[in-house]
mmCIF file with all atom_site columns, C-alpha atoms in Angstrom:
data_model
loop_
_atom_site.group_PDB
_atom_site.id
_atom_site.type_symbol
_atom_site.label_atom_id
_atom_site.label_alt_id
_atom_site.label_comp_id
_atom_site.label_asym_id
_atom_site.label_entity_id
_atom_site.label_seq_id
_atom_site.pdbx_PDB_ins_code
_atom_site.Cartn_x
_atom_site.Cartn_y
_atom_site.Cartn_z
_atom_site.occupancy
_atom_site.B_iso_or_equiv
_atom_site.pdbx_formal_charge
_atom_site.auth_seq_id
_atom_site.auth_comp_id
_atom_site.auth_asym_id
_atom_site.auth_atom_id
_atom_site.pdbx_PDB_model_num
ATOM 1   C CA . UNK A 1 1   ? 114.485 95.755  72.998 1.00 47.00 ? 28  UNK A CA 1
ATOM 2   C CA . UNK A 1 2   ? 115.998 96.550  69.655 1.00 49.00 ? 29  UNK A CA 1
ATOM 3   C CA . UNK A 1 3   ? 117.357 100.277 68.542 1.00 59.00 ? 30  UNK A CA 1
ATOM 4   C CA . UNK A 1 4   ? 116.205 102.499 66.113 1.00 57.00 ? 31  UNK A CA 1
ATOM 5   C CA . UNK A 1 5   ? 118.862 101.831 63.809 1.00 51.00 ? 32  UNK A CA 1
ATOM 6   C CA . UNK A 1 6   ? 118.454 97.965  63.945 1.00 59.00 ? 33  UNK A CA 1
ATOM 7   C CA . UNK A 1 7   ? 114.646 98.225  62.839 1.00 56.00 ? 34  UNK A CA 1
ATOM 8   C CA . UNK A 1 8   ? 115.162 100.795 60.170 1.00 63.00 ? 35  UNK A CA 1
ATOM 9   C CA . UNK A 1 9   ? 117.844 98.076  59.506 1.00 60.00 ? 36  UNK A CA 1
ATOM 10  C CA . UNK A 1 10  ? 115.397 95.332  59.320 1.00 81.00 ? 37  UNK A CA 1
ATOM 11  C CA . UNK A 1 11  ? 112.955 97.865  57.356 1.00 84.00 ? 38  UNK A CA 1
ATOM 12  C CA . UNK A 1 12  ? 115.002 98.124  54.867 1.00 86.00 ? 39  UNK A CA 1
ATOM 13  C CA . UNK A 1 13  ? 116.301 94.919  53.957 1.00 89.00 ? 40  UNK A CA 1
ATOM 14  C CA . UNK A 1 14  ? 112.959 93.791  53.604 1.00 90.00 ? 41  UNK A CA 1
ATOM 15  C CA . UNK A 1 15  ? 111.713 96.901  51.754 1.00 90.00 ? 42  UNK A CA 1
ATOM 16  C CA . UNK A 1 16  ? 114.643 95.284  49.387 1.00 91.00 ? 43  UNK A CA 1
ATOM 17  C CA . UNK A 1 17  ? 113.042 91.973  49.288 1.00 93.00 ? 44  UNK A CA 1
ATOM 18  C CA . UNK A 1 18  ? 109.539 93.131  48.253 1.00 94.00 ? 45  UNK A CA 1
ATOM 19  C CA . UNK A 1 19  ? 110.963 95.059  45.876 1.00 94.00 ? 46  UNK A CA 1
ATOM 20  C CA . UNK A 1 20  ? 112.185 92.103  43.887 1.00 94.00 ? 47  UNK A CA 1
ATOM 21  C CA . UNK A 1 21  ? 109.092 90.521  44.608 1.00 95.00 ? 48  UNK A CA 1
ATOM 22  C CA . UNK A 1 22  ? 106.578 93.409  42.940 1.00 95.00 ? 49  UNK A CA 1
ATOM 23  C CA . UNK A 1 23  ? 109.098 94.125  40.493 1.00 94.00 ? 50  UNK A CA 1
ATOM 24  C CA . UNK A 1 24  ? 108.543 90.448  39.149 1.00 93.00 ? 51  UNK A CA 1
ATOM 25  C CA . UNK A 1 25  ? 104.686 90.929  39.391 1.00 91.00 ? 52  UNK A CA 1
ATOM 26  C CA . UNK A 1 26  ? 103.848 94.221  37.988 1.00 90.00 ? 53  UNK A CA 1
ATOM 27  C CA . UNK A 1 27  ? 105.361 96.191  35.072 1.00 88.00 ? 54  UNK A CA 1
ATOM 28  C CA . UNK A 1 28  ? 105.181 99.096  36.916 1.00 90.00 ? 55  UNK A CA 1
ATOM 29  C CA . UNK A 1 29  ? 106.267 99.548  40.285 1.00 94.00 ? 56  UNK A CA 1
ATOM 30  C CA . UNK A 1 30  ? 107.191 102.997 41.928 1.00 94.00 ? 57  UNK A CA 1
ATOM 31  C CA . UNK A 1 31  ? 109.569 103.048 44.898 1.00 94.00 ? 58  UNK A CA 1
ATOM 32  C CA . UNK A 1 32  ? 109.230 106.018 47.459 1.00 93.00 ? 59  UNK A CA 1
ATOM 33  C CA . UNK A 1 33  ? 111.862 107.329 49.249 1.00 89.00 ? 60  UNK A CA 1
ATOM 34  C CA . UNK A 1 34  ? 110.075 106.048 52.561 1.00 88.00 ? 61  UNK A CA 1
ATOM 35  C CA . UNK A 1 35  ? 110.734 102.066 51.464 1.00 87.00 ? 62  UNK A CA 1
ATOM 36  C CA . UNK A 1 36  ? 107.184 101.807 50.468 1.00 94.00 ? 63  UNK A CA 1
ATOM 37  C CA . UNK A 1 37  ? 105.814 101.047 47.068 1.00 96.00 ? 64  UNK A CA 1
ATOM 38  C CA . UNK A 1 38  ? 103.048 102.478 44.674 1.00 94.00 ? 65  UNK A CA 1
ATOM 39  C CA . UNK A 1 39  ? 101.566 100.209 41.583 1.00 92.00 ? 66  UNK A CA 1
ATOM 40  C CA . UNK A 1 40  ? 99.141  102.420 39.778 1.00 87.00 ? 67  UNK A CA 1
ATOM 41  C CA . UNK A 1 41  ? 97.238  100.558 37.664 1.00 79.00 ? 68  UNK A CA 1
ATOM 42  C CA . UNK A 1 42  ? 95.453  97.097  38.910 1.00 79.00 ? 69  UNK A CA 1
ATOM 43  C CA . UNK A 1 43  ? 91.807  97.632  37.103 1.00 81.00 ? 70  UNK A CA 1
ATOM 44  C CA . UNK A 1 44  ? 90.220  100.584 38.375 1.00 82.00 ? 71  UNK A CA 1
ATOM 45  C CA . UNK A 1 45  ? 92.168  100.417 41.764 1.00 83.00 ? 72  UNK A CA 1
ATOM 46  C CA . UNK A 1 46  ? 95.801  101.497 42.574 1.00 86.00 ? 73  UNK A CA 1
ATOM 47  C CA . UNK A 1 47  ? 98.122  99.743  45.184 1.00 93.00 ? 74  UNK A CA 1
ATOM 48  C CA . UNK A 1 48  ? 100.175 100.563 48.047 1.00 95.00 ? 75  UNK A CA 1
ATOM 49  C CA . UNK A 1 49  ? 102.910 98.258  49.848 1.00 97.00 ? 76  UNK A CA 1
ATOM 50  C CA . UNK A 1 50  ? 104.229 99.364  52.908 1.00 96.00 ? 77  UNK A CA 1
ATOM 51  C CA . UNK A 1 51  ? 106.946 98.100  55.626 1.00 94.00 ? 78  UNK A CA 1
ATOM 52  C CA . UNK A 1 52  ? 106.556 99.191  59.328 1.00 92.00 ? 79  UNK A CA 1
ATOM 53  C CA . UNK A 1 53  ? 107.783 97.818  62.548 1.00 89.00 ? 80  UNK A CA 1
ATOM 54  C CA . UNK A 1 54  ? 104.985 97.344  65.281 1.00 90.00 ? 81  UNK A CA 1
ATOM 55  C CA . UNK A 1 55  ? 104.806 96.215  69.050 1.00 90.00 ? 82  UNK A CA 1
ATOM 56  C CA . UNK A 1 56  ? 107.654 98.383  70.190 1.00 88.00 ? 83  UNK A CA 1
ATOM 57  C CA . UNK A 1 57  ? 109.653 96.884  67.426 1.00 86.00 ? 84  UNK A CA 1
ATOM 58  C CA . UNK A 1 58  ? 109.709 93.564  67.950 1.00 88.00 ? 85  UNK A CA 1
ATOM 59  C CA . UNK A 1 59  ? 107.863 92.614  64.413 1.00 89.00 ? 86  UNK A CA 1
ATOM 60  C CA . UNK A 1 60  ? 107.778 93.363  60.504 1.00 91.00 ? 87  UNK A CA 1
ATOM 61  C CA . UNK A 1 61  ? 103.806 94.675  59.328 1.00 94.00 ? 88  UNK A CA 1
ATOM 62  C CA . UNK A 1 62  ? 103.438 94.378  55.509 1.00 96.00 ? 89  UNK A CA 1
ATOM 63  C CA . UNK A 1 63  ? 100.595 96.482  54.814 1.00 97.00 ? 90  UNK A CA 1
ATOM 64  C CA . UNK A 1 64  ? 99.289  96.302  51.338 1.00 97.00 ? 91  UNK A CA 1
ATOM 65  C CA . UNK A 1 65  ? 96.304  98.930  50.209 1.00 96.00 ? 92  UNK A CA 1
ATOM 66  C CA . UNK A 1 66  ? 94.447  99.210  47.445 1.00 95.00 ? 93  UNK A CA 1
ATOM 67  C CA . UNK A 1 67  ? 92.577  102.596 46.956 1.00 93.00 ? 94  UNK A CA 1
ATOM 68  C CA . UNK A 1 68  ? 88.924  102.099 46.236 1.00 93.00 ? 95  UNK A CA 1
ATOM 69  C CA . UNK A 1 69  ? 88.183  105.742 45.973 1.00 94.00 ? 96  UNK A CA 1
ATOM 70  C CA . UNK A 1 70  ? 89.232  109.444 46.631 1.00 93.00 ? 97  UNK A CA 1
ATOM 71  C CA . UNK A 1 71  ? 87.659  112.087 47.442 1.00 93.00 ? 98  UNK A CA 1
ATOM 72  C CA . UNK A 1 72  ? 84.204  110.316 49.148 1.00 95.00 ? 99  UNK A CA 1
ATOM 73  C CA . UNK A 1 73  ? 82.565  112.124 51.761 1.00 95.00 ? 100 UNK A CA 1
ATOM 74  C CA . UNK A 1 74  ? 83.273  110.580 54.905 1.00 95.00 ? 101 UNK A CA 1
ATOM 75  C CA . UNK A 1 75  ? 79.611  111.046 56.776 1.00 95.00 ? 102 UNK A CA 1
ATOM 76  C CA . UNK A 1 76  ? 77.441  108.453 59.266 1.00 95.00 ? 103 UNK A CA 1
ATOM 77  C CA . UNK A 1 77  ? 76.570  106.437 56.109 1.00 96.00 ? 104 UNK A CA 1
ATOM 78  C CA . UNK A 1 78  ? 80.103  105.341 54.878 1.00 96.00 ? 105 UNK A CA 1
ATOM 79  C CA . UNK A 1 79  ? 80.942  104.845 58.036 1.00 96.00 ? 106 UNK A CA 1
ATOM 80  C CA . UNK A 1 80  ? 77.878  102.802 59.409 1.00 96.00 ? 107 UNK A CA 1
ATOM 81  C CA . UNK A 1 81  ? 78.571  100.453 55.783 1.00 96.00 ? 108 UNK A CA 1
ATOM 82  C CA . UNK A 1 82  ? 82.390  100.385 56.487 1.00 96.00 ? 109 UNK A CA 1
ATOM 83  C CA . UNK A 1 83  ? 82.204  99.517  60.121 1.00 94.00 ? 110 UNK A CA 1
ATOM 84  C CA . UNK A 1 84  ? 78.768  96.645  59.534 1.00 94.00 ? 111 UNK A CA 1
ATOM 85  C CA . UNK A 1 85  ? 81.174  94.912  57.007 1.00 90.00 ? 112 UNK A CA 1
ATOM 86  C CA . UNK A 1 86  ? 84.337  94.789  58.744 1.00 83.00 ? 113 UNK A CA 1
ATOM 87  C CA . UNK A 1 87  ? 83.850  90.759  58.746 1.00 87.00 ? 114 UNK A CA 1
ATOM 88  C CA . UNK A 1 88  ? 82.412  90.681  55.205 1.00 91.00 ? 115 UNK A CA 1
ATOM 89  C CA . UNK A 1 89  ? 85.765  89.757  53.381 1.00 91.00 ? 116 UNK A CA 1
ATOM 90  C CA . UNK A 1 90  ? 88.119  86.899  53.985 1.00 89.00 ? 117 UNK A CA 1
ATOM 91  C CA . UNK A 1 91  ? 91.214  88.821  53.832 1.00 92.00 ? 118 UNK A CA 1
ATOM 92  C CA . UNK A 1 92  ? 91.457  92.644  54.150 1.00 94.00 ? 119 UNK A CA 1
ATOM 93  C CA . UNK A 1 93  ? 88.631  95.003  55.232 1.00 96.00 ? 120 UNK A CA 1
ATOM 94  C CA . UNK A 1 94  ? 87.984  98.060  54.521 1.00 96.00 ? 121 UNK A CA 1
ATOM 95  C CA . UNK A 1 95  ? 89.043  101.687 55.911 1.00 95.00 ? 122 UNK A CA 1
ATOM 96  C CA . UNK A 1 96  ? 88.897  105.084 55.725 1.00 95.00 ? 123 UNK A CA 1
ATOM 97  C CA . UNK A 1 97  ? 91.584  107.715 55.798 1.00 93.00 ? 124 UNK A CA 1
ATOM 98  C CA . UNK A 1 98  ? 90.116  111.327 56.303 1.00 93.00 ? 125 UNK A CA 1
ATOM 99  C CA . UNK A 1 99  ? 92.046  113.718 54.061 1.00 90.00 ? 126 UNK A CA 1
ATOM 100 C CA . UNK A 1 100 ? 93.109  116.586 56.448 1.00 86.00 ? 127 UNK A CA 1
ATOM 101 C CA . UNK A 1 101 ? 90.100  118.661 56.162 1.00 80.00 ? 128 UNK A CA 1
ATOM 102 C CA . UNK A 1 102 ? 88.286  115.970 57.684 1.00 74.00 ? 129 UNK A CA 1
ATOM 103 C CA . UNK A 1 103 ? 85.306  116.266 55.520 1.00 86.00 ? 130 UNK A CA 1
ATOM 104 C CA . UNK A 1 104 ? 85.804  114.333 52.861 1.00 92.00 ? 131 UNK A CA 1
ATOM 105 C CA . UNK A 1 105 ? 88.774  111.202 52.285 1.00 94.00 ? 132 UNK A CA 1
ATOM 106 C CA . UNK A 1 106 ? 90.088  108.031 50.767 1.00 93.00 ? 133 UNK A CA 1
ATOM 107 C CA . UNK A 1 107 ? 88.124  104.710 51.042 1.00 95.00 ? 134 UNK A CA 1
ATOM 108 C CA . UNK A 1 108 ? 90.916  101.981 51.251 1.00 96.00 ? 135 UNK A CA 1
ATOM 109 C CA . UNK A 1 109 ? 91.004  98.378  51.032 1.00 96.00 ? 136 UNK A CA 1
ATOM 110 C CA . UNK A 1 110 ? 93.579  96.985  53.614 1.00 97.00 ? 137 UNK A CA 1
ATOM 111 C CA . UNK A 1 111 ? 95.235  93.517  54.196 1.00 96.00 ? 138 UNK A CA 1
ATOM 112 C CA . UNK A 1 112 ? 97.737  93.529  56.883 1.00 96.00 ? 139 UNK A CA 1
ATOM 113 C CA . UNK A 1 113 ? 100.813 90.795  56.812 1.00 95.00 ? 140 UNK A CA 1
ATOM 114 C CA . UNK A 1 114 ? 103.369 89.753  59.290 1.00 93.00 ? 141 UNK A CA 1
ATOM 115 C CA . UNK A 1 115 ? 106.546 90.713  57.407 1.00 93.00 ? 142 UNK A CA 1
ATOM 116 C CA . UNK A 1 116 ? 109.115 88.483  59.329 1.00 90.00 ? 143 UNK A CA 1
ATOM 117 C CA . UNK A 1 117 ? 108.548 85.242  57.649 1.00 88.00 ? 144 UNK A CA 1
ATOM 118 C CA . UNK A 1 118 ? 107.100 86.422  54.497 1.00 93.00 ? 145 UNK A CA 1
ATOM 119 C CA . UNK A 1 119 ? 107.512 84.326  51.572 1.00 93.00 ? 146 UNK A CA 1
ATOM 120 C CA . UNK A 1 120 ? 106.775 85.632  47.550 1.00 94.00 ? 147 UNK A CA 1
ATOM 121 C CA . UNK A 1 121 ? 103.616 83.397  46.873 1.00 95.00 ? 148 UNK A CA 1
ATOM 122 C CA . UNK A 1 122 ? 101.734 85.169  50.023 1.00 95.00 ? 149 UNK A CA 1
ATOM 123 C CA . UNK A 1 123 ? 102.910 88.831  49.194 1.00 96.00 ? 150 UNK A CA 1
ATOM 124 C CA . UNK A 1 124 ? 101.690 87.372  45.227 1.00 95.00 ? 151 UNK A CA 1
ATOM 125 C CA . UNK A 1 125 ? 98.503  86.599  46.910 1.00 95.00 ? 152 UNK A CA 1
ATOM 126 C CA . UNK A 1 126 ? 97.667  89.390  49.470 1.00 95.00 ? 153 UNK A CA 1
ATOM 127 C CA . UNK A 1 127 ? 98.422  92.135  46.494 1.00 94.00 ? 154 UNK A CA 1
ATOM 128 C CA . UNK A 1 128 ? 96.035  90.052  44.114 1.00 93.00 ? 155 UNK A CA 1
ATOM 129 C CA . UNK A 1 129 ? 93.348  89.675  46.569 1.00 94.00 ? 156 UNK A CA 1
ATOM 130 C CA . UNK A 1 130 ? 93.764  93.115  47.746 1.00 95.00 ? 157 UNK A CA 1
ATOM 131 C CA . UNK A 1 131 ? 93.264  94.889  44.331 1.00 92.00 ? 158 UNK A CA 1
ATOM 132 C CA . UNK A 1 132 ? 90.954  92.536  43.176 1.00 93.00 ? 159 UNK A CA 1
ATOM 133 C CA . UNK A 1 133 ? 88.263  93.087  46.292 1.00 94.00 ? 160 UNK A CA 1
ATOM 134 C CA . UNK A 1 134 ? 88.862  96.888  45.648 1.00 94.00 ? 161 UNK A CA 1
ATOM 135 C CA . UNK A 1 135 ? 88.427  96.720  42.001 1.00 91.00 ? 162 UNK A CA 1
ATOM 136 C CA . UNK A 1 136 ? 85.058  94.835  42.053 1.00 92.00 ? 163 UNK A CA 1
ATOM 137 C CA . UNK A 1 137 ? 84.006  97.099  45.147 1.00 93.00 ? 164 UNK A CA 1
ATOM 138 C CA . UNK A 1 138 ? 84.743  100.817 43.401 1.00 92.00 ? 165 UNK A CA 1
ATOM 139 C CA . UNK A 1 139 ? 82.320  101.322 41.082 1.00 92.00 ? 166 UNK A CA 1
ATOM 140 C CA . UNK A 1 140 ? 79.362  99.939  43.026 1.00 94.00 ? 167 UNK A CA 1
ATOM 141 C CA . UNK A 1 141 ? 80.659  102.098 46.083 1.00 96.00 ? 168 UNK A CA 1
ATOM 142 C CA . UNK A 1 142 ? 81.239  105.174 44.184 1.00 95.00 ? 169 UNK A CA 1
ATOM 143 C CA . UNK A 1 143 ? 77.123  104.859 43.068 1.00 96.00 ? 170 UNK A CA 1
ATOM 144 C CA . UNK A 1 144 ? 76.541  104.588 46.967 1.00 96.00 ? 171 UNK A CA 1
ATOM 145 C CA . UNK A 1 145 ? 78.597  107.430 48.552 1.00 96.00 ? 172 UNK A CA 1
ATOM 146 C CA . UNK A 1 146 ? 80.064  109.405 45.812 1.00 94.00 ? 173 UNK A CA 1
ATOM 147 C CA . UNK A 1 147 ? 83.700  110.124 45.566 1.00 93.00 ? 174 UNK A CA 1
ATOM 148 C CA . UNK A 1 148 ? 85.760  109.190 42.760 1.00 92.00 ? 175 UNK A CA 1
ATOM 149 C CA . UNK A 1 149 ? 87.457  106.135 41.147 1.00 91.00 ? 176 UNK A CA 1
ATOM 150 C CA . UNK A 1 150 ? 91.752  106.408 41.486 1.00 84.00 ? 177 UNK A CA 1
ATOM 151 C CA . UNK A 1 151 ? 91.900  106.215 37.935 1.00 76.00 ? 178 UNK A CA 1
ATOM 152 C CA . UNK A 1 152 ? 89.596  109.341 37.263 1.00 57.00 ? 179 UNK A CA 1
ATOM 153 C CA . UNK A 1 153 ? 92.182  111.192 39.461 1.00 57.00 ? 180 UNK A CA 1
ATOM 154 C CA . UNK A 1 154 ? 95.360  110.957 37.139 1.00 51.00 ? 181 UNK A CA 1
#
């Protein structure tokens, strides 16, 4: 079993990597002091990279989300749409992330990567596809459930 030093290690020498990576696909990327990485502007939708280890640290996650919209009422309809099309989409699915009053949240678009033998083109791909899907989804799902589009929150 690895220490906590040697993942935090491993987390951040890839955070490093990715960071080259998004730097040389979008103008405007936004490091946090966590490792993880904000691109505000794809379309309508805004993107989040972010580096964890998982099973007891054994291996990388990339997790790459693209914010569909804020503020939606999370109630039995969202979820009844979000969980009948969790097999809808070819890469990613989508999510929901109660804000902590529980009432109301963030619907996400997610696509999950192992981050140990990532290569460019894939992280290219899965950030593409990811804001894409959640770009053509927002406005259509905003009509449906409310809430607002990331860019009407800046």
């Amino acid at each position: 079993m690895t220490d906590e030093r040697d993942d935090r290690l491993e987390v951040e020498e890839l955070s490093l990597r990715l960071g080259t990576w998004l730097d040389g696909l979008f103008t405007d990327v936004e490091r946090r002091d966590d490792g993880s990485f904000h691109i505000p502007h794809f379309g309508t939708a805004a993107l989040d990279v972010y580096v964890e280890k998982v099973f007891g640290g054994r291996y990388t996650r990339v997790r790459v989300d693209a914010t569909v919209l804020v503020d939606v009422d999370v109630n039995t309809k969202l979820l009844k749409y979000v969980g009948e099309r969790s097999d809808d989409f070819v890469f990613g699915h989508l999510c929901v992330i109660r804000d902590d009053n529980g009432g109301s949240g963030r619907l996400v678009f997610r696509h999950t990567l192992l981050g140990d033998a990532l290569d460019e083109v894939e992280l290219a791909l899965a950030c593409q596809v990811t804001a894409l899907t959640a770009d053509d989804l927002d406005e259509t799902l905003a009509e449906m459930f409310g809430g607002r589009l990331y860019v009407e929150e800046e």
